[in-house]
């Protein structure tokens, strides 16, 4: 997966190699990596098993579909450091597991769409700042 933000930064997820998720920022001499190994949580070498897609949300949020692990992560940027793992609450997306989540997209109103490939469905989640705002899985 690959995407670009409004500032021209390139974000991508890749299989193989040591660094599964990267952010590159434009510089006069080309592009430079932003995340630093062992300093940014998104660069934890043991975090991902096989991310295949990522999407950007509001406030520099990064949603990553780790296809091989069957989970979706949300990271956020704070200050000069980037890639801090965000809390997704106690219901909904934080408890969700997927069967081969192949793609993730985020709308302007922070609805997260996940292509749950082996379950033949698209899951939707409304990101919220409060656990009480999140829907119960048992309620339609």
PDB file of C-alpha atoms in Angstrom, residues 40-85:
ATOM      1  CA  UNK A  40       9.392   5.467  16.729  1.00  0.00           C
ATOM      2  CA  UNK A  41       6.982   2.692  17.788  1.00  0.00           C
ATOM      3  CA  UNK A  42       5.909   2.214  14.181  1.00  0.00           C
ATOM      4  CA  UNK A  43       9.486   1.031  13.534  1.00  0.00           C
ATOM      5  CA  UNK A  44       9.334  -1.793  16.104  1.00  0.00           C
ATOM      6  CA  UNK A  45      10.828  -4.668  14.129  1.00  0.00           C
ATOM      7  CA  UNK A  46       8.578  -7.208  15.868  1.00  0.00           C
ATOM      8  CA  UNK A  47       5.260  -5.346  15.529  1.00  0.00           C
ATOM      9  CA  UNK A  48       4.127  -6.312  12.024  1.00  0.00           C
ATOM     10  CA  UNK A  49       3.871  -9.718  10.372  1.00  0.00           C
ATOM     11  CA  UNK A  50       2.789  -8.604   6.917  1.00  0.00           C
ATOM     12  CA  UNK A  51       1.191  -5.186   6.412  1.00  0.00           C
ATOM     13  CA  UNK A  52      -0.317  -4.764   2.964  1.00  0.00           C
ATOM     14  CA  UNK A  53      -2.118  -1.427   3.131  1.00  0.00           C
ATOM     15  CA  UNK A  54      -2.306   1.833   5.021  1.00  0.00           C
ATOM     16  CA  UNK A  55      -4.483   4.935   5.074  1.00  0.00           C
ATOM     17  CA  UNK A  56      -4.265   8.368   6.618  1.00  0.00           C
ATOM     18  CA  UNK A  57      -6.868   9.836   8.948  1.00  0.00           C
ATOM     19  CA  UNK A  58      -7.229  13.233  10.556  1.00  0.00           C
ATOM     20  CA  UNK A  59      -4.509  14.705  12.780  1.00  0.00           C
ATOM     21  CA  UNK A  60      -1.750  12.665  11.118  1.00  0.00           C
ATOM     22  CA  UNK A  61      -3.345   9.331  12.054  1.00  0.00           C
ATOM     23  CA  UNK A  62      -2.002   6.292  10.207  1.00  0.00           C
ATOM     24  CA  UNK A  63      -4.136   3.143   9.948  1.00  0.00           C
ATOM     25  CA  UNK A  64      -2.244   0.002   8.942  1.00  0.00           C
ATOM     26  CA  UNK A  65      -3.822  -3.278   7.855  1.00  0.00           C
ATOM     27  CA  UNK A  66      -1.439  -6.000   8.990  1.00  0.00           C
ATOM     28  CA  UNK A  67      -2.803  -8.656   6.684  1.00  0.00           C
ATOM     29  CA  UNK A  68      -0.749 -11.574   7.958  1.00  0.00           C
ATOM     30  CA  UNK A  69      -1.546 -10.841  11.635  1.00  0.00           C
ATOM     31  CA  UNK A  70      -5.249 -10.183  10.990  1.00  0.00           C
ATOM     32  CA  UNK A  71      -5.310  -6.822  12.795  1.00  0.00           C
ATOM     33  CA  UNK A  72      -5.530  -3.104  12.041  1.00  0.00           C
ATOM     34  CA  UNK A  73      -3.356  -0.647  13.945  1.00  0.00           C
ATOM     35  CA  UNK A  74      -3.752   3.080  14.401  1.00  0.00           C
ATOM     36  CA  UNK A  75      -0.701   5.245  14.985  1.00  0.00           C
ATOM     37  CA  UNK A  76      -0.521   8.984  15.548  1.00  0.00           C
ATOM     38  CA  UNK A  77       2.180  11.588  15.303  1.00  0.00           C
ATOM     39  CA  UNK A  78       3.052  13.803  18.240  1.00  0.00           C
ATOM     40  CA  UNK A  79       5.456  16.713  18.127  1.00  0.00           C
ATOM     41  CA  UNK A  80       8.666  15.899  16.305  1.00  0.00           C
ATOM     42  CA  UNK A  81       8.295  12.133  16.883  1.00  0.00           C
ATOM     43  CA  UNK A  82       5.982  10.014  14.836  1.00  0.00           C
ATOM     44  CA  UNK A  83       4.424   6.615  14.880  1.00  0.00           C
ATOM     45  CA  UNK A  84       3.015   6.299  18.405  1.00  0.00           C
ATOM     46  CA  UNK A  85       0.497   3.473  18.772  1.00  0.00           C
TER      47      UNK A  85
END
